[in-house]
Amino acid sequence: SSSRQICVFPSPAELALSLSQLLVHESQGTCSFRLALSGGSLVQLLSRELPKTAGLNTAGWKVAFCDERLVPFSDPESTYGEYKRQLVPLGLLSESQFVTIDPTLPVEEAAVDYTKKLQELFPGDDLPVFDLVILGIGPDGHTASLFPGHPLLQVTDKVVAPISDSPKPPPQRVTLTLPVINAAKMVVFVATGEGKATILKRILQGEESDPLPAARVYPVHGKLLWFLDEPAARELTCP
Ligand code: 6PG
Protein backbone atom coordinates (compact mmCIF):
# COMPACT_ATOMS: atom_id res chain seq x y z
CA SER A 1 0.00 0.00 0.00
CA SER A 2 1.09 3.60 -0.25
CA SER A 3 0.68 6.50 2.11
CA ARG A 4 0.33 10.28 1.73
CA GLN A 5 1.69 12.80 4.20
CA ILE A 6 1.39 16.59 4.01
CA CYS A 7 4.06 18.64 5.81
CA VAL A 8 3.67 22.42 6.12
CA PHE A 9 6.65 24.63 6.95
CA PRO A 10 6.68 28.32 7.98
CA SER A 11 9.14 29.27 5.24
CA PRO A 12 10.90 27.90 2.14
CA ALA A 13 14.17 27.86 4.11
CA GLU A 14 12.71 25.61 6.79
CA LEU A 15 11.13 23.42 4.10
CA ALA A 16 14.48 23.14 2.32
CA LEU A 17 16.26 22.26 5.57
CA SER A 18 13.81 19.42 6.23
CA LEU A 19 14.07 18.28 2.62
CA SER A 20 17.86 18.18 2.93
CA GLN A 21 17.60 16.20 6.15
CA LEU A 22 15.24 13.78 4.43
CA LEU A 23 17.80 13.38 1.65
CA VAL A 24 20.49 12.60 4.25
CA HIS A 25 18.24 10.10 6.00
CA GLU A 26 17.16 8.31 2.81
CA SER A 27 20.65 8.13 1.32
CA GLN A 28 22.79 7.30 4.33
CA GLY A 29 24.06 3.76 4.69
CA THR A 30 23.52 2.99 1.02
CA CYS A 31 26.28 2.77 -1.56
CA SER A 32 23.88 3.64 -4.36
CA PHE A 33 21.16 6.29 -4.11
CA ARG A 34 19.29 7.03 -7.33
CA LEU A 35 17.09 10.08 -7.43
CA ALA A 36 15.27 12.19 -9.98
CA LEU A 37 15.06 15.95 -9.50
CA SER A 38 12.83 18.57 -11.07
CA GLY A 39 13.80 21.96 -12.39
CA GLY A 40 12.29 25.33 -11.61
CA SER A 41 12.51 26.71 -8.08
CA LEU A 42 13.69 23.39 -6.61
CA VAL A 43 17.23 24.07 -7.83
CA GLN A 44 17.59 27.23 -5.75
CA LEU A 45 15.90 25.59 -2.75
CA LEU A 46 18.38 22.68 -2.72
CA SER A 47 21.49 24.70 -3.53
CA ARG A 48 20.72 27.10 -0.68
CA GLU A 49 20.29 24.46 2.00
CA LEU A 50 22.20 21.32 0.99
CA PRO A 51 25.60 22.90 1.69
CA LYS A 52 24.57 23.49 5.31
CA THR A 53 23.23 19.99 5.89
CA ALA A 54 25.14 18.01 8.49
CA GLY A 55 25.88 14.42 7.65
CA LEU A 56 25.28 14.83 3.93
CA ASN A 57 27.30 12.32 1.94
CA THR A 58 26.43 12.33 -1.77
CA ALA A 59 29.21 9.92 -2.78
CA GLY A 60 26.76 7.21 -3.82
CA TRP A 61 24.24 9.52 -5.47
CA LYS A 62 23.22 9.31 -9.10
CA VAL A 63 21.01 12.23 -10.11
CA ALA A 64 18.60 11.99 -13.04
CA PHE A 65 15.89 14.49 -13.99
CA CYS A 66 12.11 14.20 -13.85
CA ASP A 67 12.15 16.21 -17.02
CA GLU A 68 14.64 18.26 -18.98
CA ARG A 69 14.43 20.93 -21.58
CA LEU A 70 15.98 20.52 -25.04
CA VAL A 71 18.27 23.52 -24.72
CA PRO A 72 22.09 23.71 -24.44
CA PHE A 73 23.43 23.12 -20.93
CA SER A 74 24.73 26.72 -21.03
CA ASP A 75 21.15 27.98 -21.31
CA PRO A 76 19.69 29.20 -17.97
CA GLU A 77 16.61 27.15 -18.92
CA SER A 78 18.65 23.95 -18.77
CA THR A 79 17.77 22.09 -15.58
CA TYR A 80 21.03 20.13 -15.57
CA GLY A 81 22.89 23.32 -16.39
CA GLU A 82 21.38 25.05 -13.35
CA TYR A 83 22.16 22.14 -11.01
CA LYS A 84 25.70 21.98 -12.37
CA ARG A 85 26.24 25.72 -11.97
CA GLN A 86 24.78 25.82 -8.47
CA LEU A 87 25.85 22.52 -6.85
CA VAL A 88 29.11 21.38 -8.48
CA PRO A 89 31.19 24.45 -7.45
CA LEU A 90 30.09 23.81 -3.85
CA GLY A 91 31.67 20.36 -4.06
CA LEU A 92 28.28 18.76 -3.34
CA LEU A 93 28.13 16.69 -6.50
CA SER A 94 30.41 16.03 -9.45
CA GLU A 95 29.26 16.26 -13.06
CA SER A 96 29.73 12.50 -13.46
CA GLN A 97 26.97 11.89 -10.91
CA PHE A 98 24.34 13.46 -13.14
CA VAL A 99 22.50 11.47 -15.82
CA THR A 100 21.99 14.05 -18.54
CA ILE A 101 20.13 14.17 -21.84
CA ASP A 102 21.89 14.85 -25.13
CA PRO A 103 20.41 18.25 -25.99
CA THR A 104 21.84 18.15 -29.51
CA LEU A 105 19.43 15.37 -30.51
CA PRO A 106 15.95 15.85 -31.94
CA VAL A 107 13.44 15.52 -29.09
CA GLU A 108 12.21 12.02 -30.04
CA GLU A 109 15.78 10.71 -30.21
CA ALA A 110 16.65 12.51 -26.97
CA ALA A 111 13.85 10.57 -25.25
CA VAL A 112 15.17 7.25 -26.59
CA ASP A 113 18.71 8.20 -25.61
CA TYR A 114 17.62 9.13 -22.07
CA THR A 115 15.67 5.88 -21.76
CA LYS A 116 18.89 3.99 -22.58
CA LYS A 117 20.82 6.02 -20.00
CA LEU A 118 18.22 5.18 -17.35
CA GLN A 119 18.43 1.49 -18.33
CA GLU A 120 22.17 1.70 -17.62
CA LEU A 121 21.37 3.31 -14.26
CA PHE A 122 18.86 0.52 -13.48
CA PRO A 123 20.41 -2.56 -15.15
CA GLY A 124 17.96 -5.41 -15.63
CA ASP A 125 14.89 -3.41 -14.59
CA ASP A 126 12.29 -2.73 -17.28
CA LEU A 127 10.93 0.00 -15.05
CA PRO A 128 13.40 2.18 -13.13
CA VAL A 129 12.61 2.23 -9.39
CA PHE A 130 14.03 5.49 -8.13
CA ASP A 131 14.85 5.73 -4.43
CA LEU A 132 13.48 9.26 -4.45
CA VAL A 133 11.70 11.49 -6.96
CA ILE A 134 11.30 15.18 -6.11
CA LEU A 135 8.56 16.90 -8.10
CA GLY A 136 7.36 20.44 -8.40
CA ILE A 137 3.83 21.46 -9.37
CA GLY A 138 2.73 24.16 -11.73
CA PRO A 139 -0.27 26.46 -11.07
CA ASP A 140 -2.09 24.43 -13.76
CA GLY A 141 -1.44 21.16 -11.94
CA HIS A 142 1.34 19.96 -14.22
CA THR A 143 4.28 18.07 -12.79
CA ALA A 144 7.55 17.17 -14.50
CA SER A 145 6.54 17.90 -18.10
CA LEU A 146 3.18 16.17 -17.82
CA PHE A 147 0.55 18.79 -18.57
CA PRO A 148 -3.24 18.75 -18.09
CA GLY A 149 -5.13 17.04 -20.90
CA HIS A 150 -1.93 16.02 -22.67
CA PRO A 151 -1.80 12.58 -24.35
CA LEU A 152 1.42 11.90 -22.43
CA LEU A 153 -0.74 11.23 -19.37
CA GLN A 154 -1.95 8.02 -21.04
CA VAL A 155 1.55 6.74 -21.93
CA THR A 156 2.28 3.50 -20.08
CA ASP A 157 4.73 1.77 -22.46
CA LYS A 158 7.54 4.29 -22.16
CA VAL A 159 9.95 5.33 -19.39
CA VAL A 160 10.81 8.68 -20.96
CA ALA A 161 8.63 10.50 -23.47
CA PRO A 162 9.24 13.51 -25.72
CA ILE A 163 7.04 16.59 -25.72
CA SER A 164 7.26 19.35 -28.31
CA ASP A 165 4.32 21.51 -27.28
CA SER A 166 4.97 22.24 -23.63
CA PRO A 167 2.68 25.09 -22.51
CA LYS A 168 5.47 26.07 -20.12
CA PRO A 169 8.42 27.28 -22.25
CA PRO A 170 10.76 26.03 -23.53
CA PRO A 171 8.46 23.91 -25.70
CA GLN A 172 10.70 20.89 -26.33
CA ARG A 173 11.36 18.58 -23.41
CA VAL A 174 11.68 14.96 -22.38
CA THR A 175 9.85 13.76 -19.28
CA LEU A 176 9.54 10.73 -17.04
CA THR A 177 6.17 9.07 -17.53
CA LEU A 178 3.65 8.37 -14.77
CA PRO A 179 4.49 4.64 -14.46
CA VAL A 180 8.12 5.50 -13.63
CA ILE A 181 7.18 8.20 -11.14
CA ASN A 182 4.65 5.87 -9.49
CA ALA A 183 7.19 3.05 -9.26
CA ALA A 184 9.46 5.12 -7.00
CA LYS A 185 10.13 4.16 -3.40
CA MET A 186 9.40 7.73 -2.36
CA VAL A 187 7.95 10.78 -4.12
CA VAL A 188 8.14 14.24 -2.56
CA PHE A 189 6.23 17.17 -4.05
CA VAL A 190 7.68 20.57 -3.16
CA ALA A 191 5.51 23.68 -3.49
CA THR A 192 6.04 27.13 -2.06
CA GLY A 193 4.35 30.50 -2.43
CA GLU A 194 0.75 31.68 -2.46
CA GLY A 195 0.62 31.16 -6.24
CA LYS A 196 0.30 27.43 -5.59
CA ALA A 197 -2.46 27.68 -2.93
CA THR A 198 -5.40 27.26 -5.30
CA ILE A 199 -4.01 24.35 -7.27
CA LEU A 200 -2.97 22.58 -4.06
CA LYS A 201 -6.52 22.89 -2.71
CA ARG A 202 -7.78 21.26 -5.93
CA ILE A 203 -5.15 18.53 -5.94
CA LEU A 204 -5.16 17.63 -2.25
CA GLN A 205 -8.77 18.30 -1.26
CA GLY A 206 -10.76 18.35 -4.48
CA GLU A 207 -12.67 15.57 -6.20
CA GLU A 208 -11.81 15.53 -9.89
CA SER A 209 -13.39 13.28 -12.48
CA ASP A 210 -10.39 13.86 -14.74
CA PRO A 211 -7.47 14.12 -12.30
CA LEU A 212 -4.77 16.67 -13.03
CA PRO A 213 -1.26 15.30 -13.67
CA ALA A 214 -0.05 15.94 -10.10
CA ALA A 215 -3.15 14.14 -8.80
CA ARG A 216 -2.18 11.07 -10.84
CA VAL A 217 1.04 10.66 -8.87
CA TYR A 218 0.39 7.90 -6.37
CA PRO A 219 3.36 5.60 -5.78
CA VAL A 220 2.20 1.98 -6.08
CA HIS A 221 4.33 0.78 -3.18
CA GLY A 222 6.13 3.91 -2.13
CA LYS A 223 5.55 6.90 0.11
CA LEU A 224 4.09 10.18 -1.09
CA LEU A 225 5.05 13.34 0.77
CA TRP A 226 3.95 16.91 0.13
CA PHE A 227 6.35 19.57 1.42
CA LEU A 228 4.57 22.95 1.44
CA ASP A 229 5.25 26.33 2.96
CA GLU A 230 2.43 28.15 4.75
CA PRO A 231 1.51 30.48 1.86
CA ALA A 232 1.13 27.49 -0.49
CA ALA A 233 -0.94 25.58 2.09
CA ARG A 234 -3.15 28.46 3.14
CA GLU A 235 -6.32 27.24 1.29
CA LEU A 236 -6.12 23.74 2.74
CA THR A 237 -8.62 22.95 5.47
CA CYS A 238 -7.21 20.91 8.29
CA PRO A 239 -8.99 17.59 8.95
C1 6PG B 1 10.46 22.15 -14.92
C2 6PG B 1 9.88 21.34 -13.79
C3 6PG B 1 8.44 21.68 -13.61
C4 6PG B 1 8.40 22.46 -12.32
C5 6PG B 1 7.05 23.10 -12.11
C6 6PG B 1 7.07 23.97 -10.86
O1 6PG B 1 11.55 21.75 -15.39
O2 6PG B 1 9.91 23.19 -15.22
O3 6PG B 1 10.13 20.03 -13.86
O4 6PG B 1 7.58 20.57 -13.52
O5 6PG B 1 8.69 21.56 -11.25
O6 6PG B 1 6.79 23.89 -13.24
O7 6PG B 1 8.08 24.94 -11.04
P1 6PG B 1 8.33 26.01 -9.88
O8 6PG B 1 8.63 25.21 -8.63
O9 6PG B 1 9.52 26.80 -10.35
O10 6PG B 1 7.07 26.80 -9.74
CSV table of C-alpha atoms in Angstrom, one decimal, residues 1-235:
chain,number,residue,atom,x,y,z
A,1,SER,CA,0.0,0.0,0.0
A,2,SER,CA,1.1,3.6,-0.3
A,3,SER,CA,0.7,6.5,2.1
A,4,ARG,CA,0.3,10.3,1.7
A,5,GLN,CA,1.7,12.8,4.2
A,6,ILE,CA,1.4,16.6,4.0
A,7,CYS,CA,4.1,18.6,5.8
A,8,VAL,CA,3.7,22.4,6.1
A,9,PHE,CA,6.6,24.6,7.0
A,10,PRO,CA,6.7,28.3,8.0
A,11,SER,CA,9.1,29.3,5.2
A,12,PRO,CA,10.9,27.9,2.1
A,13,ALA,CA,14.2,27.9,4.1
A,14,GLU,CA,12.7,25.6,6.8
A,15,LEU,CA,11.1,23.4,4.1
A,16,ALA,CA,14.5,23.1,2.3
A,17,LEU,CA,16.3,22.3,5.6
A,18,SER,CA,13.8,19.4,6.2
A,19,LEU,CA,14.1,18.3,2.6
A,20,SER,CA,17.9,18.2,2.9
A,21,GLN,CA,17.6,16.2,6.2
A,22,LEU,CA,15.2,13.8,4.4
A,23,LEU,CA,17.8,13.4,1.6
A,24,VAL,CA,20.5,12.6,4.3
A,25,HIS,CA,18.2,10.1,6.0
A,26,GLU,CA,17.2,8.3,2.8
A,27,SER,CA,20.6,8.1,1.3
A,28,GLN,CA,22.8,7.3,4.3
A,29,GLY,CA,24.1,3.8,4.7
A,30,THR,CA,23.5,3.0,1.0
A,31,CYS,CA,26.3,2.8,-1.6
A,32,SER,CA,23.9,3.6,-4.4
A,33,PHE,CA,21.2,6.3,-4.1
A,34,ARG,CA,19.3,7.0,-7.3
A,35,LEU,CA,17.1,10.1,-7.4
A,36,ALA,CA,15.3,12.2,-10.0
A,37,LEU,CA,15.1,16.0,-9.5
A,38,SER,CA,12.8,18.6,-11.1
A,39,GLY,CA,13.8,22.0,-12.4
A,40,GLY,CA,12.3,25.3,-11.6
A,41,SER,CA,12.5,26.7,-8.1
A,42,LEU,CA,13.7,23.4,-6.6
A,43,VAL,CA,17.2,24.1,-7.8
A,44,GLN,CA,17.6,27.2,-5.7
A,45,LEU,CA,15.9,25.6,-2.8
A,46,LEU,CA,18.4,22.7,-2.7
A,47,SER,CA,21.5,24.7,-3.5
A,48,ARG,CA,20.7,27.1,-0.7
A,49,GLU,CA,20.3,24.5,2.0
A,50,LEU,CA,22.2,21.3,1.0
A,51,PRO,CA,25.6,22.9,1.7
A,52,LYS,CA,24.6,23.5,5.3
A,53,THR,CA,23.2,20.0,5.9
A,54,ALA,CA,25.1,18.0,8.5
A,55,GLY,CA,25.9,14.4,7.7
A,56,LEU,CA,25.3,14.8,3.9
A,57,ASN,CA,27.3,12.3,1.9
A,58,THR,CA,26.4,12.3,-1.8
A,59,ALA,CA,29.2,9.9,-2.8
A,60,GLY,CA,26.8,7.2,-3.8
A,61,TRP,CA,24.2,9.5,-5.5
A,62,LYS,CA,23.2,9.3,-9.1
A,63,VAL,CA,21.0,12.2,-10.1
A,64,ALA,CA,18.6,12.0,-13.0
A,65,PHE,CA,15.9,14.5,-14.0
A,66,CYS,CA,12.1,14.2,-13.8
A,67,ASP,CA,12.1,16.2,-17.0
A,68,GLU,CA,14.6,18.3,-19.0
A,69,ARG,CA,14.4,20.9,-21.6
A,70,LEU,CA,16.0,20.5,-25.0
A,71,VAL,CA,18.3,23.5,-24.7
A,72,PRO,CA,22.1,23.7,-24.4
A,73,PHE,CA,23.4,23.1,-20.9
A,74,SER,CA,24.7,26.7,-21.0
A,75,ASP,CA,21.1,28.0,-21.3
A,76,PRO,CA,19.7,29.2,-18.0
A,77,GLU,CA,16.6,27.1,-18.9
A,78,SER,CA,18.6,23.9,-18.8
A,79,THR,CA,17.8,22.1,-15.6
A,80,TYR,CA,21.0,20.1,-15.6
A,81,GLY,CA,22.9,23.3,-16.4
A,82,GLU,CA,21.4,25.1,-13.4
A,83,TYR,CA,22.2,22.1,-11.0
A,84,LYS,CA,25.7,22.0,-12.4
A,85,ARG,CA,26.2,25.7,-12.0
A,86,GLN,CA,24.8,25.8,-8.5
A,87,LEU,CA,25.9,22.5,-6.9
A,88,VAL,CA,29.1,21.4,-8.5
A,89,PRO,CA,31.2,24.5,-7.4
A,90,LEU,CA,30.1,23.8,-3.9
A,91,GLY,CA,31.7,20.4,-4.1
A,92,LEU,CA,28.3,18.8,-3.3
A,93,LEU,CA,28.1,16.7,-6.5
A,94,SER,CA,30.4,16.0,-9.5
A,95,GLU,CA,29.3,16.3,-13.1
A,96,SER,CA,29.7,12.5,-13.5
A,97,GLN,CA,27.0,11.9,-10.9
A,98,PHE,CA,24.3,13.5,-13.1
A,99,VAL,CA,22.5,11.5,-15.8
A,100,THR,CA,22.0,14.0,-18.5
A,101,ILE,CA,20.1,14.2,-21.8
A,102,ASP,CA,21.9,14.8,-25.1
A,103,PRO,CA,20.4,18.2,-26.0
A,104,THR,CA,21.8,18.1,-29.5
A,105,LEU,CA,19.4,15.4,-30.5
A,106,PRO,CA,15.9,15.8,-31.9
A,107,VAL,CA,13.4,15.5,-29.1
A,108,GLU,CA,12.2,12.0,-30.0
A,109,GLU,CA,15.8,10.7,-30.2
A,110,ALA,CA,16.6,12.5,-27.0
A,111,ALA,CA,13.8,10.6,-25.3
A,112,VAL,CA,15.2,7.3,-26.6
A,113,ASP,CA,18.7,8.2,-25.6
A,114,TYR,CA,17.6,9.1,-22.1
A,115,THR,CA,15.7,5.9,-21.8
A,116,LYS,CA,18.9,4.0,-22.6
A,117,LYS,CA,20.8,6.0,-20.0
A,118,LEU,CA,18.2,5.2,-17.4
A,119,GLN,CA,18.4,1.5,-18.3
A,120,GLU,CA,22.2,1.7,-17.6
A,121,LEU,CA,21.4,3.3,-14.3
A,122,PHE,CA,18.9,0.5,-13.5
A,123,PRO,CA,20.4,-2.6,-15.2
A,124,GLY,CA,18.0,-5.4,-15.6
A,125,ASP,CA,14.9,-3.4,-14.6
A,126,ASP,CA,12.3,-2.7,-17.3
A,127,LEU,CA,10.9,0.0,-15.0
A,128,PRO,CA,13.4,2.2,-13.1
A,129,VAL,CA,12.6,2.2,-9.4
A,130,PHE,CA,14.0,5.5,-8.1
A,131,ASP,CA,14.9,5.7,-4.4
A,132,LEU,CA,13.5,9.3,-4.5
A,133,VAL,CA,11.7,11.5,-7.0
A,134,ILE,CA,11.3,15.2,-6.1
A,135,LEU,CA,8.6,16.9,-8.1
A,136,GLY,CA,7.4,20.4,-8.4
A,137,ILE,CA,3.8,21.5,-9.4
A,138,GLY,CA,2.7,24.2,-11.7
A,139,PRO,CA,-0.3,26.5,-11.1
A,140,ASP,CA,-2.1,24.4,-13.8
A,141,GLY,CA,-1.4,21.2,-11.9
A,142,HIS,CA,1.3,20.0,-14.2
A,143,THR,CA,4.3,18.1,-12.8
A,144,ALA,CA,7.6,17.2,-14.5
A,145,SER,CA,6.5,17.9,-18.1
A,146,LEU,CA,3.2,16.2,-17.8
A,147,PHE,CA,0.6,18.8,-18.6
A,148,PRO,CA,-3.2,18.7,-18.1
A,149,GLY,CA,-5.1,17.0,-20.9
A,150,HIS,CA,-1.9,16.0,-22.7
A,151,PRO,CA,-1.8,12.6,-24.4
A,152,LEU,CA,1.4,11.9,-22.4
A,153,LEU,CA,-0.7,11.2,-19.4
A,154,GLN,CA,-1.9,8.0,-21.0
A,155,VAL,CA,1.5,6.7,-21.9
A,156,THR,CA,2.3,3.5,-20.1
A,157,ASP,CA,4.7,1.8,-22.5
A,158,LYS,CA,7.5,4.3,-22.2
A,159,VAL,CA,10.0,5.3,-19.4
A,160,VAL,CA,10.8,8.7,-21.0
A,161,ALA,CA,8.6,10.5,-23.5
A,162,PRO,CA,9.2,13.5,-25.7
A,163,ILE,CA,7.0,16.6,-25.7
A,164,SER,CA,7.3,19.4,-28.3
A,165,ASP,CA,4.3,21.5,-27.3
A,166,SER,CA,5.0,22.2,-23.6
A,167,PRO,CA,2.7,25.1,-22.5
A,168,LYS,CA,5.5,26.1,-20.1
A,169,PRO,CA,8.4,27.3,-22.3
A,170,PRO,CA,10.8,26.0,-23.5
A,171,PRO,CA,8.5,23.9,-25.7
A,172,GLN,CA,10.7,20.9,-26.3
A,173,ARG,CA,11.4,18.6,-23.4
A,174,VAL,CA,11.7,15.0,-22.4
A,175,THR,CA,9.8,13.8,-19.3
A,176,LEU,CA,9.5,10.7,-17.0
A,177,THR,CA,6.2,9.1,-17.5
A,178,LEU,CA,3.7,8.4,-14.8
A,179,PRO,CA,4.5,4.6,-14.5
A,180,VAL,CA,8.1,5.5,-13.6
A,181,ILE,CA,7.2,8.2,-11.1
A,182,ASN,CA,4.6,5.9,-9.5
A,183,ALA,CA,7.2,3.0,-9.3
A,184,ALA,CA,9.5,5.1,-7.0
A,185,LYS,CA,10.1,4.2,-3.4
A,186,MET,CA,9.4,7.7,-2.4
A,187,VAL,CA,8.0,10.8,-4.1
A,188,VAL,CA,8.1,14.2,-2.6
A,189,PHE,CA,6.2,17.2,-4.1
A,190,VAL,CA,7.7,20.6,-3.2
A,191,ALA,CA,5.5,23.7,-3.5
A,192,THR,CA,6.0,27.1,-2.1
A,193,GLY,CA,4.3,30.5,-2.4
A,194,GLU,CA,0.7,31.7,-2.5
A,195,GLY,CA,0.6,31.2,-6.2
A,196,LYS,CA,0.3,27.4,-5.6
A,197,ALA,CA,-2.5,27.7,-2.9
A,198,THR,CA,-5.4,27.3,-5.3
A,199,ILE,CA,-4.0,24.3,-7.3
A,200,LEU,CA,-3.0,22.6,-4.1
A,201,LYS,CA,-6.5,22.9,-2.7
A,202,ARG,CA,-7.8,21.3,-5.9
A,203,ILE,CA,-5.2,18.5,-5.9
A,204,LEU,CA,-5.2,17.6,-2.3
A,205,GLN,CA,-8.8,18.3,-1.3
A,206,GLY,CA,-10.8,18.3,-4.5
A,207,GLU,CA,-12.7,15.6,-6.2
A,208,GLU,CA,-11.8,15.5,-9.9
A,209,SER,CA,-13.4,13.3,-12.5
A,210,ASP,CA,-10.4,13.9,-14.7
A,211,PRO,CA,-7.5,14.1,-12.3
A,212,LEU,CA,-4.8,16.7,-13.0
A,213,PRO,CA,-1.3,15.3,-13.7
A,214,ALA,CA,0.0,15.9,-10.1
A,215,ALA,CA,-3.1,14.1,-8.8
A,216,ARG,CA,-2.2,11.1,-10.8
A,217,VAL,CA,1.0,10.7,-8.9
A,218,TYR,CA,0.4,7.9,-6.4
A,219,PRO,CA,3.4,5.6,-5.8
A,220,VAL,CA,2.2,2.0,-6.1
A,221,HIS,CA,4.3,0.8,-3.2
A,222,GLY,CA,6.1,3.9,-2.1
A,223,LYS,CA,5.6,6.9,0.1
A,224,LEU,CA,4.1,10.2,-1.1
A,225,LEU,CA,5.0,13.3,0.8
A,226,TRP,CA,4.0,16.9,0.1
A,227,PHE,CA,6.4,19.6,1.4
A,228,LEU,CA,4.6,22.9,1.4
A,229,ASP,CA,5.2,26.3,3.0
A,230,GLU,CA,2.4,28.2,4.7
A,231,PRO,CA,1.5,30.5,1.9
A,232,ALA,CA,1.1,27.5,-0.5
A,233,ALA,CA,-0.9,25.6,2.1
A,234,ARG,CA,-3.2,28.5,3.1
A,235,GLU,CA,-6.3,27.2,1.3
